[in-house]
Amino acid sequence: MVKFGGALITKKDKQSVAHLEIIKNLCSTVKEITEEGIQVIIVHGAGSFGHLKAKQWRLNEGYLPEFKLSDGTCSSQREAVVDVRKDMLTLNGIVVSELRKVGLNPIPHPPHEWASNLGPKFTGDLVRFQSDDVGTIHVTFGDVVDVDDQTEFGILSGDDIVARLSIELPGVESLVFAMGGVDGLLKVPPHLATDEDLIENWSPDVSYEGLHQADIDVTGGIGLKINRGHLVAKSGVNVHLINGEYPERILNLIRNQDWIGTTILR
Ligand code: IP8
C-alpha cells in the first residue's frame, strides 16, 4: 500500500500544478516493485488540486447555508464541490496516465463514486480493491464525498482511505507514506533539521515536530498520518514514512537493504 502525499506530487501553494517528474519516478518505482512479484495499491493526496479551493470554500465544514463567496469560477459551495471533484479527477488522470506509460494497468476508483461519510469509519465497499494480478494497480485518492446528514458533503482524506485498506484488505504487508520535502518524521521542525534529527523508529512516547500548514490544509497534515499509521501498525502491518523524492529508498526497504526513513512501531 503506498500513499503518494499531495505535497509530494503537487506544488502545494499553486492551484493545480503537478510535479510531473516526481510522479514519473514514483510510477517507475511502482513498476519495479511489481516486478518483484509484489502487488501495489496506490492512494494519493490532493495537494494544490484539492486543498486550496476546498479551504477557500470551507468544504471541510460541509454545507453552510449562510456562506457566500465568489471567486470568478464558481458562486456556491455546491459548485465548488463539483469543481474540486473535477480537479481531483485531473490529478488522478495524470497519475493513471504515468502508470500506463510504464506498462501497468491502473484502475481508478474516485471516492465520490463509491464512498460516503468521513473519517476512519467512512462508508464504502473495499472489495473493489482486491485483485491478485500484480500488473493491475488500483488507484484512489482523497476527495469530496457525500455525507448522510445535513452537512451534505465533506473531505475524505486519502490517509483515512489508505489506513482502512491496509487494515481491512487481506494480506497487506506494508504501508509506505511517500512524503515530500522530509526524510521521515523529525525531532525538530523540518527547516531546522539535520540528518541526526530523523526519528528512525517512532512509537507514541517519542515526540516529533511536523509542519501542518493549517492555512492551506483542510485535512490533518502529519498528525493525521501518524495517527492513522499507528492504527495500521497496531493491526500488524509494517508502516514506514519515506521521502518520495528519492523513491529508490522504497525499493531499498523492500529489498531489505539500507534505507532512510521512519518506521512506525506498534
Ligand atoms: O490530501 C484531501 O485528501 P488528502 C482531499 O489525502 C481534498 O488529505 C479534496 C482536499
PDB file of C-alpha atoms and ligand atoms in Angstrom:
ATOM      1  CA  MET A   1       0.000   0.000   0.000  1.00  0.00           C
ATOM      2  CA  VAL A   2       1.554   3.315  -0.997  1.00  0.00           C
ATOM      3  CA  LYS A   3       0.275   6.799  -0.234  1.00  0.00           C
ATOM      4  CA  PHE A   4       1.662   9.460  -2.563  1.00  0.00           C
ATOM      5  CA  GLY A   5       1.482  12.611  -0.437  1.00  0.00           C
ATOM      6  CA  GLY A   6      -0.237  15.612  -2.012  1.00  0.00           C
ATOM      7  CA  ALA A   7       2.687  17.845  -1.030  1.00  0.00           C
ATOM      8  CA  LEU A   8       4.978  15.430  -2.876  1.00  0.00           C
ATOM      9  CA  ILE A   9       3.123  15.111  -6.176  1.00  0.00           C
ATOM     10  CA  THR A  10       1.888  18.722  -6.491  1.00  0.00           C
ATOM     11  CA  LYS A  11       3.175  22.206  -5.918  1.00  0.00           C
ATOM     12  CA  LYS A  12       1.217  22.790  -2.757  1.00  0.00           C
ATOM     13  CA  ASP A  13       0.727  26.537  -2.946  1.00  0.00           C
ATOM     14  CA  LYS A  14      -0.011  26.857  -6.702  1.00  0.00           C
ATOM     15  CA  GLN A  15      -3.512  25.831  -7.827  1.00  0.00           C
ATOM     16  CA  SER A  16      -3.446  22.543  -9.749  1.00  0.00           C
ATOM     17  CA  VAL A  17       0.232  22.261 -10.629  1.00  0.00           C
ATOM     18  CA  ALA A  18       1.590  18.700 -10.615  1.00  0.00           C
ATOM     19  CA  HIS A  19       5.198  17.640 -10.002  1.00  0.00           C
ATOM     20  CA  LEU A  20       5.336  15.521 -13.130  1.00  0.00           C
ATOM     21  CA  GLU A  21       8.949  14.323 -12.738  1.00  0.00           C
ATOM     22  CA  ILE A  22       8.246  13.096  -9.224  1.00  0.00           C
ATOM     23  CA  ILE A  23       5.071  11.308 -10.352  1.00  0.00           C
ATOM     24  CA  LYS A  24       7.001   9.677 -13.225  1.00  0.00           C
ATOM     25  CA  ASN A  25       9.742   8.478 -10.861  1.00  0.00           C
ATOM     26  CA  LEU A  26       7.228   7.124  -8.360  1.00  0.00           C
ATOM     27  CA  CYS A  27       5.389   5.248 -11.105  1.00  0.00           C
ATOM     28  CA  SER A  28       8.648   3.678 -12.364  1.00  0.00           C
ATOM     29  CA  THR A  29       9.358   2.612  -8.803  1.00  0.00           C
ATOM     30  CA  VAL A  30       5.908   1.034  -8.517  1.00  0.00           C
ATOM     31  CA  LYS A  31       6.648  -0.851 -11.732  1.00  0.00           C
ATOM     32  CA  GLU A  32       9.926  -2.138 -10.254  1.00  0.00           C
ATOM     33  CA  ILE A  33       8.116  -3.238  -7.095  1.00  0.00           C
ATOM     34  CA  THR A  34       5.602  -5.219  -9.144  1.00  0.00           C
ATOM     35  CA  GLU A  35       8.495  -6.841 -10.992  1.00  0.00           C
ATOM     36  CA  GLU A  36       9.497  -8.347  -7.634  1.00  0.00           C
ATOM     37  CA  GLY A  37       6.067 -10.024  -7.572  1.00  0.00           C
ATOM     38  CA  ILE A  38       4.618  -7.573  -5.033  1.00  0.00           C
ATOM     39  CA  GLN A  39       1.164  -6.174  -5.616  1.00  0.00           C
ATOM     40  CA  VAL A  40       0.754  -2.417  -5.097  1.00  0.00           C
ATOM     41  CA  ILE A  41      -2.302  -0.284  -4.352  1.00  0.00           C
ATOM     42  CA  ILE A  42      -1.885   3.495  -4.632  1.00  0.00           C
ATOM     43  CA  VAL A  43      -3.756   6.170  -2.718  1.00  0.00           C
ATOM     44  CA  HIS A  44      -2.779   9.745  -3.494  1.00  0.00           C
ATOM     45  CA  GLY A  45      -3.345  13.028  -1.731  1.00  0.00           C
ATOM     46  CA  ALA A  46      -4.793  16.215  -3.155  1.00  0.00           C
ATOM     47  CA  GLY A  47      -2.143  18.902  -2.686  1.00  0.00           C
ATOM     48  CA  SER A  48      -2.965  22.043  -4.653  1.00  0.00           C
ATOM     49  CA  PHE A  49      -5.603  20.203  -6.750  1.00  0.00           C
ATOM     50  CA  GLY A  50      -7.819  19.915  -3.683  1.00  0.00           C
ATOM     51  CA  HIS A  51      -6.810  21.803  -0.580  1.00  0.00           C
ATOM     52  CA  LEU A  52      -6.702  25.381  -1.880  1.00  0.00           C
ATOM     53  CA  LYS A  53     -10.223  25.515  -3.279  1.00  0.00           C
ATOM     54  CA  ALA A  54     -11.652  23.301  -0.529  1.00  0.00           C
ATOM     55  CA  LYS A  55     -10.197  25.675   2.061  1.00  0.00           C
ATOM     56  CA  GLN A  56     -11.418  28.788   0.276  1.00  0.00           C
ATOM     57  CA  TRP A  57     -14.948  27.354   0.022  1.00  0.00           C
ATOM     58  CA  ARG A  58     -14.839  25.774   3.506  1.00  0.00           C
ATOM     59  CA  LEU A  59     -15.857  22.414   2.044  1.00  0.00           C
ATOM     60  CA  ASN A  60     -14.349  20.654   5.069  1.00  0.00           C
ATOM     61  CA  GLU A  61     -17.126  22.222   7.169  1.00  0.00           C
ATOM     62  CA  GLY A  62     -19.877  20.811   4.962  1.00  0.00           C
ATOM     63  CA  TYR A  63     -22.787  22.787   3.575  1.00  0.00           C
ATOM     64  CA  LEU A  64     -23.011  26.247   5.162  1.00  0.00           C
ATOM     65  CA  PRO A  65     -26.341  27.819   4.094  1.00  0.00           C
ATOM     66  CA  GLU A  66     -25.205  31.338   5.033  1.00  0.00           C
ATOM     67  CA  PHE A  67     -21.776  31.175   3.388  1.00  0.00           C
ATOM     68  CA  LYS A  68     -21.288  33.466   0.411  1.00  0.00           C
ATOM     69  CA  LEU A  69     -18.255  33.966  -1.809  1.00  0.00           C
ATOM     70  CA  SER A  70     -17.476  34.413  -5.444  1.00  0.00           C
ATOM     71  CA  ASP A  71     -14.072  33.602  -6.844  1.00  0.00           C
ATOM     72  CA  GLY A  72     -14.831  34.108 -10.514  1.00  0.00           C
ATOM     73  CA  THR A  73     -15.016  30.381 -11.241  1.00  0.00           C
ATOM     74  CA  CYS A  74     -17.909  29.317  -9.029  1.00  0.00           C
ATOM     75  CA  SER A  75     -20.578  31.033  -6.987  1.00  0.00           C
ATOM     76  CA  SER A  76     -21.682  28.478  -4.410  1.00  0.00           C
ATOM     77  CA  GLN A  77     -20.224  25.740  -2.242  1.00  0.00           C
ATOM     78  CA  ARG A  78     -22.104  23.139  -4.282  1.00  0.00           C
ATOM     79  CA  GLU A  79     -20.432  24.371  -7.458  1.00  0.00           C
ATOM     80  CA  ALA A  80     -17.084  24.291  -5.667  1.00  0.00           C
ATOM     81  CA  VAL A  81     -17.726  20.630  -4.733  1.00  0.00           C
ATOM     82  CA  VAL A  82     -18.173  19.824  -8.438  1.00  0.00           C
ATOM     83  CA  ASP A  83     -15.028  21.794  -9.310  1.00  0.00           C
ATOM     84  CA  VAL A  84     -12.798  20.167  -6.688  1.00  0.00           C
ATOM     85  CA  ARG A  85     -14.012  16.716  -7.733  1.00  0.00           C
ATOM     86  CA  LYS A  86     -13.120  17.611 -11.320  1.00  0.00           C
ATOM     87  CA  ASP A  87      -9.669  18.880 -10.286  1.00  0.00           C
ATOM     88  CA  MET A  88      -9.041  15.667  -8.349  1.00  0.00           C
ATOM     89  CA  LEU A  89     -10.006  13.628 -11.417  1.00  0.00           C
ATOM     90  CA  THR A  90      -7.441  15.658 -13.379  1.00  0.00           C
ATOM     91  CA  LEU A  91      -4.682  14.876 -10.863  1.00  0.00           C
ATOM     92  CA  ASN A  92      -5.750  11.239 -10.769  1.00  0.00           C
ATOM     93  CA  GLY A  93      -5.660  11.211 -14.578  1.00  0.00           C
ATOM     94  CA  ILE A  94      -2.022  12.317 -14.506  1.00  0.00           C
ATOM     95  CA  VAL A  95      -1.053   9.541 -12.073  1.00  0.00           C
ATOM     96  CA  VAL A  96      -3.032   6.929 -14.035  1.00  0.00           C
ATOM     97  CA  SER A  97      -1.503   8.007 -17.329  1.00  0.00           C
ATOM     98  CA  GLU A  98       2.051   7.766 -15.952  1.00  0.00           C
ATOM     99  CA  LEU A  99       1.286   4.276 -14.596  1.00  0.00           C
ATOM    100  CA  ARG A 100       0.087   3.235 -18.066  1.00  0.00           C
ATOM    101  CA  LYS A 101       3.254   4.638 -19.635  1.00  0.00           C
ATOM    102  CA  VAL A 102       5.400   2.283 -17.527  1.00  0.00           C
ATOM    103  CA  GLY A 103       3.293  -0.670 -18.685  1.00  0.00           C
ATOM    104  CA  LEU A 104       0.951  -1.129 -15.719  1.00  0.00           C
ATOM    105  CA  ASN A 105      -2.827  -1.474 -15.805  1.00  0.00           C
ATOM    106  CA  PRO A 106      -4.202   1.147 -13.376  1.00  0.00           C
ATOM    107  CA  ILE A 107      -7.853   1.055 -12.285  1.00  0.00           C
ATOM    108  CA  PRO A 108      -9.013   4.378 -10.824  1.00  0.00           C
ATOM    109  CA  HIS A 109     -11.643   4.467  -8.054  1.00  0.00           C
ATOM    110  CA  PRO A 110     -12.805   8.077  -7.494  1.00  0.00           C
ATOM    111  CA  PRO A 111     -14.143   8.124  -3.897  1.00  0.00           C
ATOM    112  CA  HIS A 112     -17.125  10.384  -4.664  1.00  0.00           C
ATOM    113  CA  GLU A 113     -18.444   7.444  -6.732  1.00  0.00           C
ATOM    114  CA  TRP A 114     -18.095   4.699  -4.110  1.00  0.00           C
ATOM    115  CA  ALA A 115     -17.522   6.244  -0.664  1.00  0.00           C
ATOM    116  CA  SER A 116     -19.521   8.481   1.631  1.00  0.00           C
ATOM    117  CA  ASN A 117     -19.151   9.938   5.111  1.00  0.00           C
ATOM    118  CA  LEU A 118     -15.909  10.999   6.726  1.00  0.00           C
ATOM    119  CA  GLY A 119     -13.025   9.911   8.908  1.00  0.00           C
ATOM    120  CA  PRO A 120     -11.741   6.412   9.567  1.00  0.00           C
ATOM    121  CA  LYS A 121     -15.266   4.963   9.651  1.00  0.00           C
ATOM    122  CA  PHE A 122     -16.307   6.230   6.205  1.00  0.00           C
ATOM    123  CA  THR A 123     -18.799   4.068   4.284  1.00  0.00           C
ATOM    124  CA  GLY A 124     -17.780   2.223   1.124  1.00  0.00           C
ATOM    125  CA  ASP A 125     -17.137  -1.308  -0.067  1.00  0.00           C
ATOM    126  CA  LEU A 126     -13.397  -2.002  -0.160  1.00  0.00           C
ATOM    127  CA  VAL A 127     -13.756  -5.301  -2.028  1.00  0.00           C
ATOM    128  CA  ARG A 128     -13.280  -3.402  -5.299  1.00  0.00           C
ATOM    129  CA  PHE A 129      -9.578  -3.036  -4.367  1.00  0.00           C
ATOM    130  CA  GLN A 130      -8.940  -6.752  -4.207  1.00  0.00           C
ATOM    131  CA  SER A 131      -7.049  -8.445  -7.001  1.00  0.00           C
ATOM    132  CA  ASP A 132      -4.283 -10.968  -7.369  1.00  0.00           C
ATOM    133  CA  ASP A 133      -2.729  -9.678 -10.569  1.00  0.00           C
ATOM    134  CA  VAL A 134       0.475  -7.700  -9.933  1.00  0.00           C
ATOM    135  CA  GLY A 135       0.098  -5.734 -13.166  1.00  0.00           C
ATOM    136  CA  THR A 136      -3.254  -4.325 -12.032  1.00  0.00           C
ATOM    137  CA  ILE A 137      -2.880  -1.256  -9.832  1.00  0.00           C
ATOM    138  CA  HIS A 138      -5.944   0.023  -8.015  1.00  0.00           C
ATOM    139  CA  VAL A 139      -5.684   3.786  -7.514  1.00  0.00           C
ATOM    140  CA  THR A 140      -7.766   6.060  -5.325  1.00  0.00           C
ATOM    141  CA  PHE A 141      -7.333   9.439  -3.611  1.00  0.00           C
ATOM    142  CA  GLY A 142      -8.592  11.981  -1.064  1.00  0.00           C
ATOM    143  CA  ASP A 143     -11.821  13.536  -2.349  1.00  0.00           C
ATOM    144  CA  VAL A 144     -15.001  15.478  -1.592  1.00  0.00           C
ATOM    145  CA  VAL A 145     -17.612  12.848  -0.725  1.00  0.00           C
ATOM    146  CA  ASP A 146     -21.296  12.935   0.163  1.00  0.00           C
ATOM    147  CA  VAL A 147     -22.258  12.896   3.825  1.00  0.00           C
ATOM    148  CA  ASP A 148     -25.510  11.346   5.034  1.00  0.00           C
ATOM    149  CA  ASP A 149     -26.636  14.214   7.273  1.00  0.00           C
ATOM    150  CA  GLN A 150     -27.412  17.908   6.766  1.00  0.00           C
ATOM    151  CA  THR A 151     -23.724  18.691   6.178  1.00  0.00           C
ATOM    152  CA  GLU A 152     -24.228  17.095   2.689  1.00  0.00           C
ATOM    153  CA  PHE A 153     -20.534  16.780   1.811  1.00  0.00           C
ATOM    154  CA  GLY A 154     -17.078  16.841   3.337  1.00  0.00           C
ATOM    155  CA  ILE A 155     -13.434  15.967   2.748  1.00  0.00           C
ATOM    156  CA  LEU A 156     -12.400  12.339   2.984  1.00  0.00           C
ATOM    157  CA  SER A 157      -8.620  12.257   3.350  1.00  0.00           C
ATOM    158  CA  GLY A 158      -6.543   9.725   1.457  1.00  0.00           C
ATOM    159  CA  ASP A 159      -4.912   8.975   4.826  1.00  0.00           C
ATOM    160  CA  ASP A 160      -8.211   7.573   6.109  1.00  0.00           C
ATOM    161  CA  ILE A 161      -8.699   5.527   2.949  1.00  0.00           C
ATOM    162  CA  VAL A 162      -5.177   4.098   2.977  1.00  0.00           C
ATOM    163  CA  ALA A 163      -5.483   3.168   6.661  1.00  0.00           C
ATOM    164  CA  ARG A 164      -8.765   1.304   6.140  1.00  0.00           C
ATOM    165  CA  LEU A 165      -7.409  -0.508   3.073  1.00  0.00           C
ATOM    166  CA  SER A 166      -4.240  -1.513   4.958  1.00  0.00           C
ATOM    167  CA  ILE A 167      -6.193  -2.869   7.909  1.00  0.00           C
ATOM    168  CA  GLU A 168      -9.114  -4.492   6.116  1.00  0.00           C
ATOM    169  CA  LEU A 169      -7.770  -5.967   2.879  1.00  0.00           C
ATOM    170  CA  PRO A 170      -6.307  -9.424   3.386  1.00  0.00           C
ATOM    171  CA  GLY A 171      -2.567  -9.940   3.043  1.00  0.00           C
ATOM    172  CA  VAL A 172      -1.313  -6.345   3.223  1.00  0.00           C
ATOM    173  CA  GLU A 173       2.327  -6.465   4.273  1.00  0.00           C
ATOM    174  CA  SER A 174       3.385  -2.812   4.329  1.00  0.00           C
ATOM    175  CA  LEU A 175       2.111   0.709   4.112  1.00  0.00           C
ATOM    176  CA  VAL A 176       4.519   3.372   2.846  1.00  0.00           C
ATOM    177  CA  PHE A 177       3.728   7.063   3.157  1.00  0.00           C
ATOM    178  CA  ALA A 178       5.786   8.718   0.412  1.00  0.00           C
ATOM    179  CA  MET A 179       6.195  12.308   1.566  1.00  0.00           C
ATOM    180  CA  GLY A 180       7.588  15.492   0.059  1.00  0.00           C
ATOM    181  CA  GLY A 181      10.458  17.546   1.439  1.00  0.00           C
ATOM    182  CA  VAL A 182      11.232  15.429   4.520  1.00  0.00           C
ATOM    183  CA  ASP A 183      13.149  12.186   5.064  1.00  0.00           C
ATOM    184  CA  GLY A 184      10.616  10.897   7.581  1.00  0.00           C
ATOM    185  CA  LEU A 185       9.462  12.004  10.990  1.00  0.00           C
ATOM    186  CA  LEU A 186      11.700  14.639  12.574  1.00  0.00           C
ATOM    187  CA  LYS A 187      12.552  15.657  16.133  1.00  0.00           C
ATOM    188  CA  VAL A 188      12.655  19.350  15.184  1.00  0.00           C
ATOM    189  CA  PRO A 189      10.794  21.476  12.614  1.00  0.00           C
ATOM    190  CA  PRO A 190      11.800  20.442   9.055  1.00  0.00           C
ATOM    191  CA  HIS A 191      13.629  23.701   8.226  1.00  0.00           C
ATOM    192  CA  LEU A 192      15.933  23.231  11.251  1.00  0.00           C
ATOM    193  CA  ALA A 193      16.528  19.513  10.825  1.00  0.00           C
ATOM    194  CA  THR A 194      19.877  17.802  10.186  1.00  0.00           C
ATOM    195  CA  ASP A 195      20.391  14.096   9.443  1.00  0.00           C
ATOM    196  CA  GLU A 196      20.585  13.399  13.178  1.00  0.00           C
ATOM    197  CA  ASP A 197      17.071  14.677  13.715  1.00  0.00           C
ATOM    198  CA  LEU A 198      15.397  11.857  11.798  1.00  0.00           C
ATOM    199  CA  ILE A 199      13.351   9.563  14.037  1.00  0.00           C
ATOM    200  CA  GLU A 200      14.101   6.067  12.750  1.00  0.00           C
ATOM    201  CA  ASN A 201      11.589   4.292  14.929  1.00  0.00           C
ATOM    202  CA  TRP A 202       8.534   6.074  16.218  1.00  0.00           C
ATOM    203  CA  SER A 203       6.214   4.933  18.992  1.00  0.00           C
ATOM    204  CA  PRO A 204       3.707   7.114  20.859  1.00  0.00           C
ATOM    205  CA  ASP A 205       6.228   8.027  23.597  1.00  0.00           C
ATOM    206  CA  VAL A 206       8.525   9.749  21.050  1.00  0.00           C
ATOM    207  CA  SER A 207       7.771  13.422  20.402  1.00  0.00           C
ATOM    208  CA  TYR A 208       8.062  14.798  16.879  1.00  0.00           C
ATOM    209  CA  GLU A 209       7.703  18.063  15.018  1.00  0.00           C
ATOM    210  CA  GLY A 210       5.978  18.499  11.728  1.00  0.00           C
ATOM    211  CA  LEU A 211       4.715  21.267   9.609  1.00  0.00           C
ATOM    212  CA  HIS A 212       0.943  21.364   9.406  1.00  0.00           C
ATOM    213  CA  GLN A 213       0.006  24.159   7.056  1.00  0.00           C
ATOM    214  CA  ALA A 214      -3.417  24.790   8.574  1.00  0.00           C
ATOM    215  CA  ASP A 215      -3.783  27.809   6.277  1.00  0.00           C
ATOM    216  CA  ILE A 216      -3.574  25.522   3.236  1.00  0.00           C
ATOM    217  CA  ASP A 217      -4.565  22.084   4.500  1.00  0.00           C
ATOM    218  CA  VAL A 218      -8.163  21.006   5.026  1.00  0.00           C
ATOM    219  CA  THR A 219      -7.162  17.599   6.365  1.00  0.00           C
ATOM    220  CA  GLY A 220      -4.836  16.698   9.203  1.00  0.00           C
ATOM    221  CA  GLY A 221      -1.248  17.006   7.904  1.00  0.00           C
ATOM    222  CA  ILE A 222       1.456  14.935   9.558  1.00  0.00           C
ATOM    223  CA  GLY A 223      -0.565  14.408  12.777  1.00  0.00           C
ATOM    224  CA  LEU A 224      -3.277  12.568  10.837  1.00  0.00           C
ATOM    225  CA  LYS A 225      -0.667  10.417   9.063  1.00  0.00           C
ATOM    226  CA  ILE A 226       0.947   9.381  12.339  1.00  0.00           C
ATOM    227  CA  ASN A 227      -2.378   8.686  13.989  1.00  0.00           C
ATOM    228  CA  ARG A 228      -3.673   6.556  11.119  1.00  0.00           C
ATOM    229  CA  GLY A 229      -0.232   4.998  10.582  1.00  0.00           C
ATOM    230  CA  HIS A 230      -0.177   3.902  14.210  1.00  0.00           C
ATOM    231  CA  LEU A 231      -3.631   2.300  13.883  1.00  0.00           C
ATOM    232  CA  VAL A 232      -2.330   0.367  10.897  1.00  0.00           C
ATOM    233  CA  ALA A 233       0.890  -0.661  12.701  1.00  0.00           C
ATOM    234  CA  LYS A 234      -1.173  -1.954  15.628  1.00  0.00           C
ATOM    235  CA  SER A 235      -3.056  -4.193  13.200  1.00  0.00           C
ATOM    236  CA  GLY A 236       0.242  -5.921  12.327  1.00  0.00           C
ATOM    237  CA  VAL A 237       1.093  -4.172   9.033  1.00  0.00           C
ATOM    238  CA  ASN A 238       4.571  -2.567   8.652  1.00  0.00           C
ATOM    239  CA  VAL A 239       4.291   1.217   8.369  1.00  0.00           C
ATOM    240  CA  HIS A 240       7.024   3.496   7.026  1.00  0.00           C
ATOM    241  CA  LEU A 241       7.447   7.174   6.180  1.00  0.00           C
ATOM    242  CA  ILE A 242       9.857   7.798   3.304  1.00  0.00           C
ATOM    243  CA  ASN A 243      10.959  10.825   1.290  1.00  0.00           C
ATOM    244  CA  GLY A 244       9.239  10.210  -2.038  1.00  0.00           C
ATOM    245  CA  GLU A 245      11.692  12.471  -3.855  1.00  0.00           C
ATOM    246  CA  TYR A 246      14.096   9.512  -3.518  1.00  0.00           C
ATOM    247  CA  PRO A 247      11.826   6.607  -4.457  1.00  0.00           C
ATOM    248  CA  GLU A 248      14.807   4.224  -4.565  1.00  0.00           C
ATOM    249  CA  ARG A 249      14.571   4.326  -0.763  1.00  0.00           C
ATOM    250  CA  ILE A 250      11.241   2.492  -1.073  1.00  0.00           C
ATOM    251  CA  LEU A 251      12.941  -0.156  -3.213  1.00  0.00           C
ATOM    252  CA  ASN A 252      15.775  -0.475  -0.702  1.00  0.00           C
ATOM    253  CA  LEU A 253      13.251  -1.067   2.071  1.00  0.00           C
ATOM    254  CA  ILE A 254      11.505  -3.773   0.063  1.00  0.00           C
ATOM    255  CA  ARG A 255      14.813  -5.409  -0.848  1.00  0.00           C
ATOM    256  CA  ASN A 256      15.939  -5.455   2.787  1.00  0.00           C
ATOM    257  CA  GLN A 257      18.780  -3.066   2.007  1.00  0.00           C
ATOM    258  CA  ASP A 258      19.736   0.049   3.985  1.00  0.00           C
ATOM    259  CA  TRP A 259      17.083   2.725   3.598  1.00  0.00           C
ATOM    260  CA  ILE A 260      16.406   6.136   5.095  1.00  0.00           C
ATOM    261  CA  GLY A 261      13.092   6.913   6.745  1.00  0.00           C
ATOM    262  CA  THR A 262      10.881   6.297   9.748  1.00  0.00           C
ATOM    263  CA  THR A 263       9.190   3.102  10.902  1.00  0.00           C
ATOM    264  CA  ILE A 264       6.046   3.454  12.980  1.00  0.00           C
ATOM    265  CA  LEU A 265       6.146   0.827  15.703  1.00  0.00           C
ATOM    266  CA  ARG A 266       3.130  -0.905  17.171  1.00  0.00           C
TER     267      ARG A 266
HETATM  268  O1  IP8 B   1      -4.600  15.200   0.718  1.00  0.00           O
HETATM  269  C1  IP8 B   1      -7.676  15.661   0.719  1.00  0.00           C
HETATM  270  O2  IP8 B   1      -7.006  14.441   0.708  1.00  0.00           O
HETATM  271  P1  IP8 B   1      -5.540  14.272   1.416  1.00  0.00           P
HETATM  272  C2  IP8 B   1      -8.757  15.722  -0.361  1.00  0.00           C
HETATM  273  O3  IP8 B   1      -5.200  12.832   1.198  1.00  0.00           O
HETATM  274  C3  IP8 B   1      -9.178  17.088  -0.777  1.00  0.00           C
HETATM  275  O4  IP8 B   1      -5.726  14.587   2.871  1.00  0.00           O
HETATM  276  C4  IP8 B   1     -10.162  17.168  -1.861  1.00  0.00           C
HETATM  277  C5  IP8 B   1      -8.737  18.209  -0.265  1.00  0.00           C
END
